[in-house]
Amino acid sequence: MARRIAFFYDPEAERNDVPTYPWGLAPAGLATRAQLVAKGLRPRGKHVAQVMWDSSRSPQPRVAFLYEIATATPPTPLTPAKAKALEAAMRARRTCPECGDVGPYCLSTSLGTCLPCSDGFVPAA
């Protein structure tokens, strides 16, 4: 059963821990994490408000946390050392421990090997 919009409107935080707004009625200056990322920013600090709405997929209302746009900052740049470490970690996830092939995809954790090795394929020598 759909709740009325007034149920989600709590700007003074009387019923919830933080100010709560219905979908589409959040004040200017606040944005969700996804909206900040789309602007090239990352939230800093704890959320200051939330948006709530009904979902047909869940009996519980859905929630999105809101952050102040003014306090959001650009993400920290990737240093060459971090990029090298990330590249090595991804290469390790793509390397089969049995045959040593480096595939174009990450290996399945349930199989632990590449697809040919998990199927028992032995290449002709």
mmCIF file of N, CA, C and O in Angstrom, residues 64-113:
data_model
loop_
_atom_site.group_PDB
_atom_site.id
_atom_site.type_symbol
_atom_site.label_atom_id
_atom_site.label_comp_id
_atom_site.label_asym_id
_atom_site.label_seq_id
_atom_site.Cartn_x
_atom_site.Cartn_y
_atom_site.Cartn_z
ATOM 1 N N ALA A 64 17.813 6.968 0.312
ATOM 2 C CA ALA A 64 19.056 7.459 -0.278
ATOM 3 C C ALA A 64 19.565 8.574 0.620
ATOM 4 O O ALA A 64 18.808 9.485 0.979
ATOM 5 N N PHE A 65 20.820 8.487 1.003
ATOM 6 C CA PHE A 65 21.396 9.498 1.880
ATOM 7 C C PHE A 65 21.821 10.722 1.077
ATOM 8 O O PHE A 65 22.276 10.618 -0.058
ATOM 9 N N LEU A 66 21.681 11.884 1.689
ATOM 10 C CA LEU A 66 22.024 13.150 1.052
ATOM 11 C C LEU A 66 23.240 13.766 1.742
ATOM 12 O O LEU A 66 23.363 13.732 2.963
ATOM 13 N N TYR A 67 24.114 14.335 0.924
ATOM 14 C CA TYR A 67 25.343 14.975 1.412
ATOM 15 C C TYR A 67 25.362 16.418 0.928
ATOM 16 O O TYR A 67 24.764 16.758 -0.094
ATOM 17 N N GLU A 68 26.062 17.267 1.656
ATOM 18 C CA GLU A 68 26.185 18.667 1.270
ATOM 19 C C GLU A 68 27.122 18.790 0.074
ATOM 20 O O GLU A 68 28.244 18.272 0.097
ATOM 21 N N ILE A 69 26.664 19.484 -0.951
ATOM 22 C CA ILE A 69 27.493 19.678 -2.138
ATOM 23 C C ILE A 69 28.680 20.573 -1.810
ATOM 24 O O ILE A 69 29.779 20.381 -2.320
ATOM 25 N N ALA A 70 28.483 21.530 -0.910
ATOM 26 C CA ALA A 70 29.544 22.482 -0.560
ATOM 27 C C ALA A 70 30.741 21.804 0.093
ATOM 28 O O ALA A 70 31.877 22.265 -0.054
ATOM 29 N N THR A 71 30.526 20.710 0.822
ATOM 30 C CA THR A 71 31.643 20.046 1.502
ATOM 31 C C THR A 71 32.245 18.913 0.680
ATOM 32 O O THR A 71 33.268 18.353 1.073
ATOM 33 N N ALA A 72 31.638 18.574 -0.456
ATOM 34 C CA ALA A 72 32.169 17.500 -1.303
ATOM 35 C C ALA A 72 33.445 17.971 -1.989
ATOM 36 O O ALA A 72 33.594 19.144 -2.319
ATOM 37 N N THR A 73 34.361 17.051 -2.194
ATOM 38 C CA THR A 73 35.639 17.379 -2.820
ATOM 39 C C THR A 73 35.910 16.420 -3.970
ATOM 40 O O THR A 73 35.328 15.336 -4.038
ATOM 41 N N PRO A 74 36.808 16.795 -4.870
ATOM 42 C CA PRO A 74 37.176 15.867 -5.944
ATOM 43 C C PRO A 74 37.876 14.635 -5.353
ATOM 44 O O PRO A 74 38.475 14.704 -4.276
ATOM 45 N N PRO A 75 37.808 13.506 -6.056
ATOM 46 C CA PRO A 75 38.481 12.317 -5.541
ATOM 47 C C PRO A 75 39.998 12.498 -5.555
ATOM 48 O O PRO A 75 40.538 13.284 -6.332
ATOM 49 N N THR A 76 40.655 11.762 -4.676
ATOM 50 C CA THR A 76 42.113 11.837 -4.657
ATOM 51 C C THR A 76 42.653 11.211 -5.936
ATOM 52 O O THR A 76 42.155 10.179 -6.395
ATOM 53 N N PRO A 77 43.652 11.828 -6.553
ATOM 54 C CA PRO A 77 44.170 11.294 -7.809
ATOM 55 C C PRO A 77 44.904 9.970 -7.586
ATOM 56 O O PRO A 77 45.447 9.716 -6.507
ATOM 57 N N LEU A 78 44.894 9.146 -8.616
ATOM 58 C CA LEU A 78 45.570 7.856 -8.572
ATOM 59 C C LEU A 78 47.066 8.084 -8.785
ATOM 60 O O LEU A 78 47.480 8.581 -9.840
ATOM 61 N N THR A 79 47.860 7.728 -7.795
ATOM 62 C CA THR A 79 49.303 7.902 -7.912
ATOM 63 C C THR A 79 49.879 6.795 -8.787
ATOM 64 O O THR A 79 49.261 5.740 -8.943
ATOM 65 N N PRO A 80 51.057 7.001 -9.362
ATOM 66 C CA PRO A 80 51.670 5.944 -10.173
ATOM 67 C C PRO A 80 51.882 4.639 -9.393
ATOM 68 O O PRO A 80 51.716 3.551 -9.936
ATOM 69 N N ALA A 81 52.219 4.743 -8.111
ATOM 70 C CA ALA A 81 52.426 3.536 -7.305
ATOM 71 C C ALA A 81 51.114 2.781 -7.109
ATOM 72 O O ALA A 81 51.072 1.551 -7.202
ATOM 73 N N LYS A 82 50.016 3.513 -6.853
ATOM 74 C CA LYS A 82 48.718 2.860 -6.699
ATOM 75 C C LYS A 82 48.267 2.233 -8.010
ATOM 76 O O LYS A 82 47.696 1.141 -8.022
ATOM 77 N N ALA A 83 48.516 2.920 -9.121
ATOM 78 C CA ALA A 83 48.133 2.387 -10.430
ATOM 79 C C ALA A 83 48.898 1.098 -10.725
ATOM 80 O O ALA A 83 48.320 0.120 -11.231
ATOM 81 N N LYS A 84 50.184 1.076 -10.388
ATOM 82 C CA LYS A 84 51.003 -0.117 -10.616
ATOM 83 C C LYS A 84 50.520 -1.268 -9.741
ATOM 84 O O LYS A 84 50.422 -2.416 -10.193
ATOM 85 N N ALA A 85 50.196 -0.992 -8.481
ATOM 86 C CA ALA A 85 49.702 -2.027 -7.572
ATOM 87 C C ALA A 85 48.346 -2.557 -8.034
ATOM 88 O O ALA A 85 48.087 -3.767 -7.982
ATOM 89 N N LEU A 86 47.482 -1.670 -8.506
ATOM 90 C CA LEU A 86 46.175 -2.089 -9.005
ATOM 91 C C LEU A 86 46.316 -2.956 -10.252
ATOM 92 O O LEU A 86 45.631 -3.964 -10.398
ATOM 93 N N GLU A 87 47.213 -2.574 -11.128
ATOM 94 C CA GLU A 87 47.455 -3.364 -12.343
ATOM 95 C C GLU A 87 47.981 -4.757 -11.989
ATOM 96 O O GLU A 87 47.552 -5.756 -12.564
ATOM 97 N N ALA A 88 48.885 -4.845 -11.031
ATOM 98 C CA ALA A 88 49.422 -6.143 -10.611
ATOM 99 C C ALA A 88 48.339 -7.006 -9.968
ATOM 100 O O ALA A 88 48.271 -8.220 -10.211
ATOM 101 N N ALA A 89 47.478 -6.392 -9.154
ATOM 102 C CA ALA A 89 46.404 -7.150 -8.511
ATOM 103 C C ALA A 89 45.410 -7.679 -9.537
ATOM 104 O O ALA A 89 44.959 -8.825 -9.451
ATOM 105 N N MET A 90 45.071 -6.871 -10.526
ATOM 106 C CA MET A 90 44.137 -7.322 -11.560
ATOM 107 C C MET A 90 44.759 -8.406 -12.437
ATOM 108 O O MET A 90 44.088 -9.347 -12.853
ATOM 109 N N ARG A 91 46.054 -8.306 -12.718
ATOM 110 C CA ARG A 91 46.744 -9.346 -13.487
ATOM 111 C C ARG A 91 46.738 -10.660 -12.708
ATOM 112 O O ARG A 91 46.527 -11.734 -13.272
ATOM 113 N N ALA A 92 46.916 -10.587 -11.385
ATOM 114 C CA ALA A 92 46.885 -11.800 -10.564
ATOM 115 C C ALA A 92 45.497 -12.431 -10.577
ATOM 116 O O ALA A 92 45.377 -13.664 -10.564
ATOM 117 N N ARG A 93 44.447 -11.639 -10.637
ATOM 118 C CA ARG A 93 43.081 -12.171 -10.685
ATOM 119 C C ARG A 93 42.776 -12.824 -12.029
ATOM 120 O O ARG A 93 41.868 -13.641 -12.127
ATOM 121 N N ARG A 94 43.539 -12.437 -13.078
ATOM 122 C CA ARG A 94 43.317 -12.999 -14.409
ATOM 123 C C ARG A 94 44.244 -14.160 -14.729
ATOM 124 O O ARG A 94 44.087 -14.811 -15.760
ATOM 125 N N THR A 95 45.215 -14.460 -13.863
ATOM 126 C CA THR A 95 46.207 -15.506 -14.133
ATOM 127 C C THR A 95 45.756 -16.843 -13.557
ATOM 128 O O THR A 95 45.443 -16.945 -12.363
ATOM 129 N N CYS A 96 45.735 -17.869 -14.402
ATOM 130 C CA CYS A 96 45.342 -19.214 -13.971
ATOM 131 C C CYS A 96 46.483 -19.850 -13.181
ATOM 132 O O CYS A 96 47.626 -19.889 -13.655
ATOM 133 N N PRO A 97 46.215 -20.387 -11.991
ATOM 134 C CA PRO A 97 47.286 -20.998 -11.206
ATOM 135 C C PRO A 97 47.759 -22.339 -11.780
ATOM 136 O O PRO A 97 48.862 -22.787 -11.468
ATOM 137 N N GLU A 98 46.961 -22.974 -12.629
ATOM 138 C CA GLU A 98 47.353 -24.280 -13.185
ATOM 139 C C GLU A 98 48.189 -24.148 -14.448
ATOM 140 O O GLU A 98 49.247 -24.759 -14.574
ATOM 141 N N CYS A 99 47.713 -23.374 -15.428
ATOM 142 C CA CYS A 99 48.424 -23.287 -16.704
ATOM 143 C C CYS A 99 49.230 -22.001 -16.848
ATOM 144 O O CYS A 99 50.081 -21.895 -17.734
ATOM 145 N N GLY A 100 48.980 -21.017 -16.010
ATOM 146 C CA GLY A 100 49.734 -19.770 -16.058
ATOM 147 C C GLY A 100 49.277 -18.787 -17.109
ATOM 148 O O GLY A 100 49.879 -17.733 -17.270
ATOM 149 N N ASP A 101 48.224 -19.115 -17.853
ATOM 150 C CA ASP A 101 47.712 -18.189 -18.859
ATOM 151 C C ASP A 101 47.090 -16.966 -18.186
ATOM 152 O O ASP A 101 46.442 -17.082 -17.156
ATOM 153 N N VAL A 102 47.291 -15.813 -18.817
ATOM 154 C CA VAL A 102 46.664 -14.579 -18.348
ATOM 155 C C VAL A 102 45.508 -14.300 -19.296
ATOM 156 O O VAL A 102 45.713 -13.986 -20.464
ATOM 157 N N GLY A 103 44.295 -14.438 -18.783
ATOM 158 C CA GLY A 103 43.117 -14.265 -19.621
ATOM 159 C C GLY A 103 42.637 -12.826 -19.652
ATOM 160 O O GLY A 103 43.093 -11.978 -18.887
ATOM 161 N N PRO A 104 41.691 -12.533 -20.548
ATOM 162 C CA PRO A 104 41.137 -11.183 -20.628
ATOM 163 C C PRO A 104 40.024 -10.938 -19.604
ATOM 164 O O PRO A 104 39.387 -9.900 -19.622
ATOM 165 N N TYR A 105 39.785 -11.895 -18.726
ATOM 166 C CA TYR A 105 38.717 -11.797 -17.737
ATOM 167 C C TYR A 105 39.234 -12.270 -16.386
ATOM 168 O O TYR A 105 40.221 -13.007 -16.301
ATOM 169 N N CYS A 106 38.574 -11.866 -15.308
ATOM 170 C CA CYS A 106 38.933 -12.338 -13.978
ATOM 171 C C CYS A 106 38.438 -13.772 -13.822
ATOM 172 O O CYS A 106 37.335 -14.103 -14.266
ATOM 173 N N LEU A 107 39.238 -14.588 -13.186
ATOM 174 C CA LEU A 107 38.878 -15.991 -12.999
ATOM 175 C C LEU A 107 37.731 -16.129 -12.005
ATOM 176 O O LEU A 107 37.615 -15.354 -11.060
ATOM 177 N N SER A 108 36.914 -17.114 -12.226
ATOM 178 C CA SER A 108 35.816 -17.393 -11.319
ATOM 179 C C SER A 108 36.375 -17.876 -9.989
ATOM 180 O O SER A 108 37.223 -18.766 -9.944
ATOM 181 N N THR A 109 35.896 -17.317 -8.898
ATOM 182 C CA THR A 109 36.375 -17.742 -7.586
ATOM 183 C C THR A 109 35.857 -19.132 -7.231
ATOM 184 O O THR A 109 36.490 -19.849 -6.468
ATOM 185 N N SER A 110 34.727 -19.531 -7.795
ATOM 186 C CA SER A 110 34.213 -20.872 -7.499
ATOM 187 C C SER A 110 35.018 -21.942 -8.219
ATOM 188 O O SER A 110 35.179 -23.049 -7.708
ATOM 189 N N LEU A 111 35.546 -21.633 -9.408
ATOM 190 C CA LEU A 111 36.361 -22.606 -10.138
ATOM 191 C C LEU A 111 37.822 -22.527 -9.721
ATOM 192 O O LEU A 111 38.504 -23.540 -9.608
ATOM 193 N N GLY A 112 38.328 -21.337 -9.563
ATOM 194 C CA GLY A 112 39.710 -21.137 -9.162
ATOM 195 C C GLY A 112 40.707 -21.267 -10.297
ATOM 196 O O GLY A 112 41.897 -21.080 -10.093
ATOM 197 N N THR A 113 40.250 -21.609 -11.479
ATOM 198 C CA THR A 113 41.122 -21.758 -12.640
ATOM 199 C C THR A 113 40.431 -21.157 -13.855
ATOM 200 O O THR A 113 39.274 -20.751 -13.794
#
